[in-house]
mmCIF file of C-alpha atoms in Angstrom:
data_model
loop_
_atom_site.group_PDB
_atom_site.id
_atom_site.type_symbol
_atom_site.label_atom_id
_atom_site.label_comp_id
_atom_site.label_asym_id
_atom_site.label_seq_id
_atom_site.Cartn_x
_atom_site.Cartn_y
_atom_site.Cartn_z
ATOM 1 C CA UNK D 205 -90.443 -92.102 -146.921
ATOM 2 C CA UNK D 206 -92.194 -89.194 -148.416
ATOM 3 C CA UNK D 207 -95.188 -92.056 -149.535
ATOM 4 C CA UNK D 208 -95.400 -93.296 -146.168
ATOM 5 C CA UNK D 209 -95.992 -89.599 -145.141
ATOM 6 C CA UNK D 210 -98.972 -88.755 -147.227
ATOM 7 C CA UNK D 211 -100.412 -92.825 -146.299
ATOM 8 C CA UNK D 212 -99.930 -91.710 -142.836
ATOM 9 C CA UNK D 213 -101.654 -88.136 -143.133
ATOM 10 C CA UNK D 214 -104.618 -90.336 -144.314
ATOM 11 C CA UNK D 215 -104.557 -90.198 -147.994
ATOM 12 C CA UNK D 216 -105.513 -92.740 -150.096
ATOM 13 C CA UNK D 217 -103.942 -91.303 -153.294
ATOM 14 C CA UNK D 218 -100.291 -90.696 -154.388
ATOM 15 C CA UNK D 219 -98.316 -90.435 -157.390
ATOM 16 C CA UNK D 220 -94.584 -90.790 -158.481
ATOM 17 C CA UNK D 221 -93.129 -88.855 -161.459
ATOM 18 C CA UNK D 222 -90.370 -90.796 -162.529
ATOM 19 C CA UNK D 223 -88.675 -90.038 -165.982
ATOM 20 C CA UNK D 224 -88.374 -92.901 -168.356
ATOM 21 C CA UNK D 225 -85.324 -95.651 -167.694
ATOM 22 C CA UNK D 226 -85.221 -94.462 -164.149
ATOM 23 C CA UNK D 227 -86.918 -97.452 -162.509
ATOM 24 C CA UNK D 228 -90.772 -96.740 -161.112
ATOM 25 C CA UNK D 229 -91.281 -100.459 -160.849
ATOM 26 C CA UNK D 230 -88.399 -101.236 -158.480
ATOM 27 C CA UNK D 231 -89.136 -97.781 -156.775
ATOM 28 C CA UNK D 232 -92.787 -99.144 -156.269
ATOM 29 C CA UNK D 233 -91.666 -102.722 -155.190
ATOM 30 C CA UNK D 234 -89.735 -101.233 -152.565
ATOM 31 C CA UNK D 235 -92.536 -99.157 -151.450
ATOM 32 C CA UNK D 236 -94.243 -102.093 -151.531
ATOM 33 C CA UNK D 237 -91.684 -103.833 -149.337
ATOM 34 C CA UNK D 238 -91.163 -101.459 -146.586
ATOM 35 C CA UNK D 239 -94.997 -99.902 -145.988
ATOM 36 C CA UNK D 240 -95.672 -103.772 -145.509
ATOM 37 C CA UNK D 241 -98.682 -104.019 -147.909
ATOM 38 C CA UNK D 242 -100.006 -107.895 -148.031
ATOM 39 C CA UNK D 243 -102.195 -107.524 -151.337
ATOM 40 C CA UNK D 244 -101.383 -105.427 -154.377
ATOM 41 C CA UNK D 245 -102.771 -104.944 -157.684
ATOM 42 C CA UNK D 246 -100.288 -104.066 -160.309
ATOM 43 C CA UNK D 247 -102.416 -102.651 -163.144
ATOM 44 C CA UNK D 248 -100.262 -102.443 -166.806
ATOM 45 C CA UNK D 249 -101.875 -102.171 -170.429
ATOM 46 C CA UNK D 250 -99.811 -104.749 -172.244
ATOM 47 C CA UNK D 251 -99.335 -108.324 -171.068
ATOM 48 C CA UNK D 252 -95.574 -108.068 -171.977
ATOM 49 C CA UNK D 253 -95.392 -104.929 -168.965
ATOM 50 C CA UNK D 254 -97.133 -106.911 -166.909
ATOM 51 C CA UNK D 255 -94.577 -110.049 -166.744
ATOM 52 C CA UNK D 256 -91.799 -107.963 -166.846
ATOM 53 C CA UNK D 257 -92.891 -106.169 -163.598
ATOM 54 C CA UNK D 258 -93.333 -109.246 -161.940
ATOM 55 C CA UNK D 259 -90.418 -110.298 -162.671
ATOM 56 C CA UNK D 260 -88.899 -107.063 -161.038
ATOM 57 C CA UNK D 261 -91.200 -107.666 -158.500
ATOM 58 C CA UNK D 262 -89.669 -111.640 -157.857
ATOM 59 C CA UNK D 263 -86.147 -109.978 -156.917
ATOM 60 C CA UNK D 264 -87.246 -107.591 -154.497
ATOM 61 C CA UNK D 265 -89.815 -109.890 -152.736
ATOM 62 C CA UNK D 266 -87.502 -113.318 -153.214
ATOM 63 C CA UNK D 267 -90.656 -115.662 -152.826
ATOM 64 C CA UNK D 268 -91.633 -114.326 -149.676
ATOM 65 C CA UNK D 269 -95.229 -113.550 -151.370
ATOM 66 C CA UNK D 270 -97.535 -115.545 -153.668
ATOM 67 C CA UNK D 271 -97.653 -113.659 -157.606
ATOM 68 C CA UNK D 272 -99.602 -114.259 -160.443
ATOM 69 C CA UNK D 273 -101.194 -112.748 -163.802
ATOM 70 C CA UNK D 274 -104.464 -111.404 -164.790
ATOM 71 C CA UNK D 275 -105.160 -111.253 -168.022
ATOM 72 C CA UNK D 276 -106.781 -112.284 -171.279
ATOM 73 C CA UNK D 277 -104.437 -115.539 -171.301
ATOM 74 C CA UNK D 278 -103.475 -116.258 -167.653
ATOM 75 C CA UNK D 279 -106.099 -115.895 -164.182
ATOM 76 C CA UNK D 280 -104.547 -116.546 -161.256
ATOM 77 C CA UNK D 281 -106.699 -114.638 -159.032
ATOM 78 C CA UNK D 282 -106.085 -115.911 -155.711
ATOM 79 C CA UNK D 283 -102.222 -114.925 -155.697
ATOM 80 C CA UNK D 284 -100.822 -112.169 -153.081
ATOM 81 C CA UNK D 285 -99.722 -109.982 -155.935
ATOM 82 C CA UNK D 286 -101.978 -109.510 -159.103
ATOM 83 C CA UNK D 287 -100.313 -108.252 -162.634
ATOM 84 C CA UNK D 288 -103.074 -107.434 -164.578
ATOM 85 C CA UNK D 289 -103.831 -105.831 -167.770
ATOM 86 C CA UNK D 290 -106.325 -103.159 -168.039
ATOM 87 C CA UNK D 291 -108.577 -104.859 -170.388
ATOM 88 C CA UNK D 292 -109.118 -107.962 -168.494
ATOM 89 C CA UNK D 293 -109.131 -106.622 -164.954
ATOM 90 C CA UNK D 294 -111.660 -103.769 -166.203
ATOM 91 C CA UNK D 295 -114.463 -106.075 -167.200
ATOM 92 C CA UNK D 296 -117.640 -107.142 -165.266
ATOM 93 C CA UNK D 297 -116.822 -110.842 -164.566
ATOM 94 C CA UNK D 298 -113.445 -109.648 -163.550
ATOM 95 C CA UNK D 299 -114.162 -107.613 -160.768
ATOM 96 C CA UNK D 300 -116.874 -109.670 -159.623
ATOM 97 C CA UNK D 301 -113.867 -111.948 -158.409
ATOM 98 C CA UNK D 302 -113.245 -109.536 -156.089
ATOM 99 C CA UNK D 303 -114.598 -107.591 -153.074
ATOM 100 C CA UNK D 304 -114.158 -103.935 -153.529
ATOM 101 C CA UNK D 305 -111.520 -103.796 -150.531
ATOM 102 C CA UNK D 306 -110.032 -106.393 -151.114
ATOM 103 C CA UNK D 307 -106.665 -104.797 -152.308
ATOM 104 C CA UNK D 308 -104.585 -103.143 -150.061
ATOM 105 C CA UNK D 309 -102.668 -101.471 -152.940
ATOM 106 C CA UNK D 310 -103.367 -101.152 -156.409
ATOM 107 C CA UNK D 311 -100.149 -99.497 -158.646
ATOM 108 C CA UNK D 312 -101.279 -97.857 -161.882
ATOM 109 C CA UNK D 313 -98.312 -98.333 -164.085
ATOM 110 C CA UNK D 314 -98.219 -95.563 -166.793
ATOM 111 C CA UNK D 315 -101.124 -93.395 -164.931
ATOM 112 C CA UNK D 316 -101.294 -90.601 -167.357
ATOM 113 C CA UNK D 317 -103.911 -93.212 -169.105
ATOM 114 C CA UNK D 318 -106.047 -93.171 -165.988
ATOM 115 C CA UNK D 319 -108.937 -90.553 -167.019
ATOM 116 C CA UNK D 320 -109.455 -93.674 -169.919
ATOM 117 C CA UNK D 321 -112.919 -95.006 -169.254
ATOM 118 C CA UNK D 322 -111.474 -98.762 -168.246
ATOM 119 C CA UNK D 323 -109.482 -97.220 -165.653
ATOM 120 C CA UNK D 324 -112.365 -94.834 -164.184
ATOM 121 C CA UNK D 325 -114.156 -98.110 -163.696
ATOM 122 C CA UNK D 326 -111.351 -99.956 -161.822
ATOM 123 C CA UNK D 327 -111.287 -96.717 -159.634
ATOM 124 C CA UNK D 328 -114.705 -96.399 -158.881
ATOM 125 C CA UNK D 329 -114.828 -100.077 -157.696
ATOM 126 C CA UNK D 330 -112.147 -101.070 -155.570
ATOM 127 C CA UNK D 331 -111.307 -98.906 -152.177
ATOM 128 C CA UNK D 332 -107.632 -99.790 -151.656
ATOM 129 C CA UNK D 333 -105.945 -98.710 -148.348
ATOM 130 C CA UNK D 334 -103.778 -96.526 -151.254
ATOM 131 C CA UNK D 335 -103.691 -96.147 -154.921
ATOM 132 C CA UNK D 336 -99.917 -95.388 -156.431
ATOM 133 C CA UNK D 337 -99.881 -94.021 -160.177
ATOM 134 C CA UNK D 338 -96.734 -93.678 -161.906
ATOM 135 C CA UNK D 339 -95.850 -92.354 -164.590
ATOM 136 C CA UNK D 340 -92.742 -90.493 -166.585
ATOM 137 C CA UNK D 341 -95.264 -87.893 -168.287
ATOM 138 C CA UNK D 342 -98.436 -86.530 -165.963
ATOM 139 C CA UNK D 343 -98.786 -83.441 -168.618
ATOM 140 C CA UNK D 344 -101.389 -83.869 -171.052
ATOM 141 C CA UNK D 345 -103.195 -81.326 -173.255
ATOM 142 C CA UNK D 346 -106.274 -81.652 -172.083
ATOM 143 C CA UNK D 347 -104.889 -81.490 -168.509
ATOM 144 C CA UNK D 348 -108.137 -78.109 -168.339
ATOM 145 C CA UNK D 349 -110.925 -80.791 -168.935
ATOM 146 C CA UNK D 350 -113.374 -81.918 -165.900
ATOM 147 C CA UNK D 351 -112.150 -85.399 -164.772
ATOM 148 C CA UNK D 352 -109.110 -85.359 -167.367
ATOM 149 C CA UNK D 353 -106.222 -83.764 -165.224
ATOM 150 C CA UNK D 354 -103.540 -86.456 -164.035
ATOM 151 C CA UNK D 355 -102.793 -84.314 -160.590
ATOM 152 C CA UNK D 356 -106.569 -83.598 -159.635
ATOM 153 C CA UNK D 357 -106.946 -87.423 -159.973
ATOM 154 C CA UNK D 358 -104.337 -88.381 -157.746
ATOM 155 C CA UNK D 359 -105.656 -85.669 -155.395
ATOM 156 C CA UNK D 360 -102.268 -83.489 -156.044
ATOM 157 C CA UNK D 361 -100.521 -85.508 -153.422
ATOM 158 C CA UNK D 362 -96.954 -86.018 -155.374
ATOM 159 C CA UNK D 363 -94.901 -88.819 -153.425
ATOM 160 C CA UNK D 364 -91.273 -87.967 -155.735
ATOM 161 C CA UNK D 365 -90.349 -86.950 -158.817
ATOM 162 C CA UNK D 366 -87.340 -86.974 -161.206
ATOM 163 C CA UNK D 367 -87.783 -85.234 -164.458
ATOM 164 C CA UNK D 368 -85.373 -86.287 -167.707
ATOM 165 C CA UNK D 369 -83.511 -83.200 -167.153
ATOM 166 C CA UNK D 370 -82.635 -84.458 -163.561
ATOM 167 C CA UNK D 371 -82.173 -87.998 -164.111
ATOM 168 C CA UNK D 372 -79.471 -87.180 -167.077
ATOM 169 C CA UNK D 373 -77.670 -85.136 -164.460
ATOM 170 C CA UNK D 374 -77.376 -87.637 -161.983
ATOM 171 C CA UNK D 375 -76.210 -90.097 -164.460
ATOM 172 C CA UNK D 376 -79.079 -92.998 -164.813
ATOM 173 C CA UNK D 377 -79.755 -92.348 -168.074
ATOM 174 C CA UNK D 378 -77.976 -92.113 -171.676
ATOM 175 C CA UNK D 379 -77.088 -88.933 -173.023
ATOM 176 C CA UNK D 380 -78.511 -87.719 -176.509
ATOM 177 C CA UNK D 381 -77.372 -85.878 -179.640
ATOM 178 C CA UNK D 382 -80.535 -84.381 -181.209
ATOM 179 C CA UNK D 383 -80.531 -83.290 -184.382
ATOM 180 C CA UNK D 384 -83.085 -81.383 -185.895
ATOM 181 C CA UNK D 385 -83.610 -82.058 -189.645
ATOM 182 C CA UNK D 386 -85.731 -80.420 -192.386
ATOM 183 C CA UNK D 387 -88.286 -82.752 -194.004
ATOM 184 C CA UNK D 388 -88.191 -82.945 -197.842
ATOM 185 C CA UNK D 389 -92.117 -83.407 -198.084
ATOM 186 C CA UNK D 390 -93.923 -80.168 -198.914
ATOM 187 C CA UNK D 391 -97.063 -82.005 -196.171
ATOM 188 C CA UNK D 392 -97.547 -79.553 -192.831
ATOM 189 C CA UNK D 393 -98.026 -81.355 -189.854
ATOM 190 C CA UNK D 394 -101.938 -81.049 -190.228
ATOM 191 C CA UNK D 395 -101.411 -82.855 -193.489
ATOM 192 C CA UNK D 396 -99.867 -85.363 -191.745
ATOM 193 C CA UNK D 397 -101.896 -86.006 -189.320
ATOM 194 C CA UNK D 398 -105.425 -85.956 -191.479
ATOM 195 C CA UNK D 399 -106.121 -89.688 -190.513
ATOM 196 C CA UNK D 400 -106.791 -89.964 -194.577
ATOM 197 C CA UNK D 401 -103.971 -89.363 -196.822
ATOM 198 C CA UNK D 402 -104.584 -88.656 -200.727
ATOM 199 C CA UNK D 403 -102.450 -90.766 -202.722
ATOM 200 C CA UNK D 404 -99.888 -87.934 -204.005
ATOM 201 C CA UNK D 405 -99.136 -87.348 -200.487
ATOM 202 C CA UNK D 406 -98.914 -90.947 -199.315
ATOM 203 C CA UNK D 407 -96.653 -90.798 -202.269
ATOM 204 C CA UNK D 408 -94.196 -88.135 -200.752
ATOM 205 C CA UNK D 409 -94.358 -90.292 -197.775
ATOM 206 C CA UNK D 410 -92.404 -92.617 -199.103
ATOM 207 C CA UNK D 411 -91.036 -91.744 -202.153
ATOM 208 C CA UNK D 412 -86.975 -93.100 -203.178
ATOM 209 C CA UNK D 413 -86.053 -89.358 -203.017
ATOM 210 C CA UNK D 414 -87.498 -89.012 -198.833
ATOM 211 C CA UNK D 415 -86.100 -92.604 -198.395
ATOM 212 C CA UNK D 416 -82.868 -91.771 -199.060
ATOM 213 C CA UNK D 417 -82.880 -88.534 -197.402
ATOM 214 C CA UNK D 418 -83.802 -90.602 -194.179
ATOM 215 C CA UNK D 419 -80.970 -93.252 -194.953
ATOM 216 C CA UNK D 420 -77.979 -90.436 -195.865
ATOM 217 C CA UNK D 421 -78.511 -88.399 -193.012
ATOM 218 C CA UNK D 422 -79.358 -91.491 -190.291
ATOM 219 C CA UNK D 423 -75.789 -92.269 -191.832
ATOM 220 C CA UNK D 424 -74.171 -88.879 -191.560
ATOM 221 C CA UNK D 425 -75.102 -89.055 -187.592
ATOM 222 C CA UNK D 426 -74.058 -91.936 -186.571
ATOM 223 C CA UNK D 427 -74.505 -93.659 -183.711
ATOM 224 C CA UNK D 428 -72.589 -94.732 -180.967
ATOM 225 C CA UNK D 429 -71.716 -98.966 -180.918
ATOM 226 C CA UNK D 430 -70.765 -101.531 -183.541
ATOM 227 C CA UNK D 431 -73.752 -101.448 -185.375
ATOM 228 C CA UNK D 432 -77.244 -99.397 -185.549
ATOM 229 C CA UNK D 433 -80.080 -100.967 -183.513
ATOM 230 C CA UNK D 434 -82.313 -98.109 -184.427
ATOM 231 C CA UNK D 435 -85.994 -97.250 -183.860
ATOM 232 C CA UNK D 436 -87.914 -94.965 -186.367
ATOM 233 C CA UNK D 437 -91.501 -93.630 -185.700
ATOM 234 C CA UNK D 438 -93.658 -92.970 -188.541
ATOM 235 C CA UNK D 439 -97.222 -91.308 -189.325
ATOM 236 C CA UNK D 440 -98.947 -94.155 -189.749
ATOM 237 C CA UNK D 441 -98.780 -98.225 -190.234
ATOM 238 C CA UNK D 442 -98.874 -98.039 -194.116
ATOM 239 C CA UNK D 443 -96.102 -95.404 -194.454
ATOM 240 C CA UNK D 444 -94.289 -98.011 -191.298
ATOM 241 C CA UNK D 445 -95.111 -100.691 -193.943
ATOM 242 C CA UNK D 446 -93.910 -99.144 -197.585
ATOM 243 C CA UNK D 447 -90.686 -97.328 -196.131
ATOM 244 C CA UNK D 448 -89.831 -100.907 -194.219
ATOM 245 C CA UNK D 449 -90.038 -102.671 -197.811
ATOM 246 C CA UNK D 450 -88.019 -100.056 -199.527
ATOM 247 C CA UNK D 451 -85.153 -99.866 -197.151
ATOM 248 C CA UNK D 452 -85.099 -103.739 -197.229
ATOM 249 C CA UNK D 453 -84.727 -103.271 -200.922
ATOM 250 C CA UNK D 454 -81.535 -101.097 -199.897
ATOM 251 C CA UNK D 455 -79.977 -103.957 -198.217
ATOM 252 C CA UNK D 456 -81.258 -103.134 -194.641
ATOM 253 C CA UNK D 457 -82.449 -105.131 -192.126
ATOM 254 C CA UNK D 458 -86.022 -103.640 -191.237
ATOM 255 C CA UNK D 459 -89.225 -104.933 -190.253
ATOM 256 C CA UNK D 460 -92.778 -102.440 -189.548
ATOM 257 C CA UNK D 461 -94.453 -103.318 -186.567
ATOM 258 C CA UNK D 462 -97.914 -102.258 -185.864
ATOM 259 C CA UNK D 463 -100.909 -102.946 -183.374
ATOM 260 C CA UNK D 464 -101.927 -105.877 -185.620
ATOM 261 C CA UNK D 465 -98.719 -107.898 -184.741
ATOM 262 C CA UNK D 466 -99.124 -110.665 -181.661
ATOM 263 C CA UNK D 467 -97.081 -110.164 -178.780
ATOM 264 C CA UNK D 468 -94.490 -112.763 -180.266
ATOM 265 C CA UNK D 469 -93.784 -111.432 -183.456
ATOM 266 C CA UNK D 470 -92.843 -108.179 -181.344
ATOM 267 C CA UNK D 471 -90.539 -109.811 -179.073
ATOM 268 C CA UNK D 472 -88.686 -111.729 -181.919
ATOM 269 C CA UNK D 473 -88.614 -108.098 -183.584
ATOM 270 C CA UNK D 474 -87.068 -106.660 -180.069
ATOM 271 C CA UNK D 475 -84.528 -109.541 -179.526
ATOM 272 C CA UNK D 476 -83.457 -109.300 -183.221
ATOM 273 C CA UNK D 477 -82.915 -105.494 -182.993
ATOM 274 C CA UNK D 478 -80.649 -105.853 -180.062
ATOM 275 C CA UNK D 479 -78.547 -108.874 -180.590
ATOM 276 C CA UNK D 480 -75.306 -108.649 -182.085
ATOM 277 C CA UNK D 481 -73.750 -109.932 -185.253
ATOM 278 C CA UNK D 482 -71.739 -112.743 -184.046
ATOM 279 C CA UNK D 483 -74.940 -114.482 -182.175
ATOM 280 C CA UNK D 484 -76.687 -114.459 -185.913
ATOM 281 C CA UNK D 485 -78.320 -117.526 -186.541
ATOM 282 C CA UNK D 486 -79.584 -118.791 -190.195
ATOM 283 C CA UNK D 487 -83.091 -118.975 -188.937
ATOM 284 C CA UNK D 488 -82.882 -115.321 -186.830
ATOM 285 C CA UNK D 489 -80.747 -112.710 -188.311
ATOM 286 C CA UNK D 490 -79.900 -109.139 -186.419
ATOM 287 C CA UNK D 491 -82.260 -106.192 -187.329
ATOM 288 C CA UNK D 492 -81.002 -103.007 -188.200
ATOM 289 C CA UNK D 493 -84.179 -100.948 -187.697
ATOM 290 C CA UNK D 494 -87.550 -101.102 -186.563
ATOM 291 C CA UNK D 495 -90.168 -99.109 -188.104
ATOM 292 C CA UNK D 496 -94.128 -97.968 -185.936
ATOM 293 C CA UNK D 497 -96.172 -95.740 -185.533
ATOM 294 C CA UNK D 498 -96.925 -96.439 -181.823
ATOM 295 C CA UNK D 499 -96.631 -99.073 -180.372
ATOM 296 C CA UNK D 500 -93.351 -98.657 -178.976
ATOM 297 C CA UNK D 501 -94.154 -95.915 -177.192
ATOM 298 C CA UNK D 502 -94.685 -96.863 -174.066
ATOM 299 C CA UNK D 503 -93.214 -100.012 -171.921
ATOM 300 C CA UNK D 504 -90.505 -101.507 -174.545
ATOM 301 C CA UNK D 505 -87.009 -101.476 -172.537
ATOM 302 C CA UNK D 506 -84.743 -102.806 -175.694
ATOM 303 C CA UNK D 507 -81.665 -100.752 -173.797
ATOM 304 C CA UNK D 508 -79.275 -101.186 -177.145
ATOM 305 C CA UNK D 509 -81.086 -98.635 -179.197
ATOM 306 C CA UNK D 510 -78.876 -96.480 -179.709
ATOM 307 C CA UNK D 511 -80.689 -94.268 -182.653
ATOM 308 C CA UNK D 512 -84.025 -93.131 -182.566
ATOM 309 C CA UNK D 513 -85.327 -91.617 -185.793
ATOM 310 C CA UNK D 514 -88.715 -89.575 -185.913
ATOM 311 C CA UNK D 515 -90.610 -89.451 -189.091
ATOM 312 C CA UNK D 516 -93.730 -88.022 -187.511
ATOM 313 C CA UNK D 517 -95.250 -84.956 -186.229
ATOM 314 C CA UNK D 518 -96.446 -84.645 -183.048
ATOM 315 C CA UNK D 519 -98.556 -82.021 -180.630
ATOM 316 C CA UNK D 520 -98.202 -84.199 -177.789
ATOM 317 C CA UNK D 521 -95.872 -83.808 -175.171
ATOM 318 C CA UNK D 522 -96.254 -86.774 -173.613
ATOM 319 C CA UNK D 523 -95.728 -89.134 -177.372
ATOM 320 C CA UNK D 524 -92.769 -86.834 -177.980
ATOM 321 C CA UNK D 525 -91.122 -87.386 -174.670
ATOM 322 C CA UNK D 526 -91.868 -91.136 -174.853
ATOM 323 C CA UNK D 527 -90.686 -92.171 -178.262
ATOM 324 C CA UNK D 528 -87.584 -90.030 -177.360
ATOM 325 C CA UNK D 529 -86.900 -92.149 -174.217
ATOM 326 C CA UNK D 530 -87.128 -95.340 -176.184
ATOM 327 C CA UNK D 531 -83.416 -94.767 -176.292
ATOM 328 C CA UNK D 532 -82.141 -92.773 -173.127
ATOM 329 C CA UNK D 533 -81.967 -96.774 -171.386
ATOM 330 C CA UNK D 534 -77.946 -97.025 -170.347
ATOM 331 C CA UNK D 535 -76.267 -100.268 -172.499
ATOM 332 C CA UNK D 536 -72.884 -101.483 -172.489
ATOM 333 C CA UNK D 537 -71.118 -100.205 -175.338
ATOM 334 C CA UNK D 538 -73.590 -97.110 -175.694
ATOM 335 C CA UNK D 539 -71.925 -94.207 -174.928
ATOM 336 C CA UNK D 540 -75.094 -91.820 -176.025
ATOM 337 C CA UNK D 541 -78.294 -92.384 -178.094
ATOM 338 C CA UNK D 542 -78.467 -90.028 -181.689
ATOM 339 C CA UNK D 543 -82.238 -88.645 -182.425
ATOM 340 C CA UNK D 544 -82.826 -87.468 -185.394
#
C-alpha cells in the first residue's frame, strides 16, 4: 500500500528496509503482483541470488508471466521477468538489447551496493515507470559523500521498513546468544586489517595456541541442535585457508571458501553444512564448519546455522550486521543461533 502511494504521488523511486531473513523478495513479488507491473528487472550480484529469486518469484506469479535469466551463463532476454546479475546486465552489449523504457520495474536486490559504478550505469540508462531497492542495511560510512548516500539515491522516499530489533520481536527471526570474547593475538584491529600481514603476525593468526582457543570456547557455547553447522568469518582467505587445515587436523569437518571457488563448489559446501548425519553419504559427508572471509556475507540462506563465529574485525556496520544475520534464518530444531 504505502509503495503504491509514493508510485501514485508520481515518484519514480522507492526503497524497502527489510532486516535480513524477513523476506524482501516475496515482499517485492507481491508488490509486483498487486501494482500490476508487466515487465520487471530483478537486478542481484550473484547468479545463485538471482535463481533463487525467481524461484520465489514462480510461486507468487504461478506461470501467469514469462521468466528468465541474464547473466554471464544464461540470456533469455525476451522473457516478462529478467533476473540478472549486475555484471552482465551492466555491460554495453547488454543494454543495447534494450530500449531505455523498456522496463516497467527494475528491483535492486541488496541496494546499499547501488552508488557502485555498474549500478550508476544501469541507472542512468533505463527510465523505469519505478525503481524498488531493497536492502537489510541502507547505513554506510560514507553515507556524507556526494552521490554515495543510499537515501538521497532513492530520493528519501522509504516504502517500509523492519529493522532486526523489530523483526526479532515479532517473531520471524531466530533469537541470538552473543558472546563477546577476548582475542589471544596481541594484533589491533588496524593490524588486522593492513591488507599485508608480516609473517609473525600471520603466525598468531593461526597459531595451535589461537586454534584451540577458537575450538574450546565455540565448545563451551554451544549451540542449539544435534550437531554444529557453524559459520566462522576470518581476516582474510589465507588465515580462512591455514585455520580450515588445522581444525581438519583436529578431527573437524571444515572446508575455507573464498571468491576463487565456482558457484558449485559453494553449493556442495552449503548443502554439506546443513545436512544431517544420518543422510551422510561415502562420497558427501556433513560439514561441521565453514570458514570465509566474505563471501557469505550477503545472499546465502543456509537456515541450519546455528553458530556463527567471528574471527575478524570490522568498522562496518553494514559487514557486521550481515555476517551476524547469516544465522538469525528460523530452522526446525533451532531454537536460537550462538555468536561468538
Amino acid at each position: 500500500n504505502n509503495l503504491r502511494k509514493i508510485y501514485e504521488a508520481g515518484e519514480d523511486r522507492a526503497l524497502l528496509i527489510s532486516a535480513t531473513g524477513t523476506g524482501k523478495t516475496y515482499a517485492s513479488a507481491f508488490a509486483t503482483r498487486e501494482l500490476g507491473f508487466k515487465r520487471v528487472l530483478f537486478l542481484v550480484h550473484r547468479n545463485q541470488i538471482a535463481k533463487q529469486a525467481m524461484k520465489s518469484y514462480r510461486k507468487v506469479f504461478n506461470g501467469t508471466v514469462s521468466m528468465g535469466m541474464v547473466t554471464g551463463k544464461q540470456q533469455d532476454y525476451d522473457a516478462d521477468f529478467v533476473f540478472g546479475t549486475i555484471q552482465t546486465i551492466s555491460k554495453e552489449e547488454t543494454l543495447k538489447h534494450y530500449e531505455r523504457d523498456h522496463w516497467d520495474l527494475i528491483i535492486i536486490d541488496e541496494a546499499h551496493h547501488s552508488s557502485a559504478a555498474s549500478y550508476k550505469r544501469i541507472m542512468d540508462y533505463f527510465i523505469p515507470r519505478l525503481w524498488l531497492g531493497m536492502t537489510a542495511t541502507p547505513d554506510k560510512r560514507d553515507d556524507n559523500l556526494e552521490g554515495r548516500n543510499i537515501y538521497e539515491i532513492f530520493n528519501h522516499q522509504i516504502a517500509y521498513e523492519i529493522r532486526l530489533q523489530q523483526a526479532m520481536e515479532e517473531d520471524f527471526l531466530c533469537p541470538f546468544h552473543y558472546f563477546g570474547i577476548s582475542e589471544i593475538v596481541s594484533l589491533d584491529d588496524k593490524m588486522l586489517q593492513a591488507t599485508k600481514l608480516t609473517d609473525a603476525a600471520f603466525n598468531q593468526l593461526t597459531s595451535d595456541e589461537r586454534v584451540k582457543h577458537i575450538i574450546e570456547q565455540s565448545e563451551y557455547y554451544g549451540y542449539s541442535g544435534n550437531r554444529v553447522k557453524g559459520l566462522i568469518f576470518c581476516s582474510r582467505v589465507k588465515e580462512c585457508e591455514e585455520l580450515s587445515k588445522k581444525f581438519n587436523e583436529l578431527g573437524y569437518r571444515t572446508v575455507a571458501l573464498s571468491g576463487n571457488d565456482n558457484e558449485d563448489k559453494r553449493q556442495e559446501a552449503f548443502e554439506r553444512l546443513a545436512m544431517d548425519e544420518e543422510d551422510a553419504t561415502e562420497d558427501c559427508q556433513p560439514l561441521d564448519y565453514i570458514f570465509s572471509r566474505d563471501i557469505l556475507n550477503e545472499g546465502v540462506d543456509i537456515v541450519e546455522v546455528n553458530q556463527v563465529i567471528m574471527l575478524r574485525p570490522t568498522q562496518s556496520p553494514i559487514v557486521f550486521i550481515q555476517q551476524l544475520g547469516r544465522g538469525l534464518r528460523k530452522a526446525p530444531g533451532k531454537e536460537y543461533v550462538v555468536v561468538l
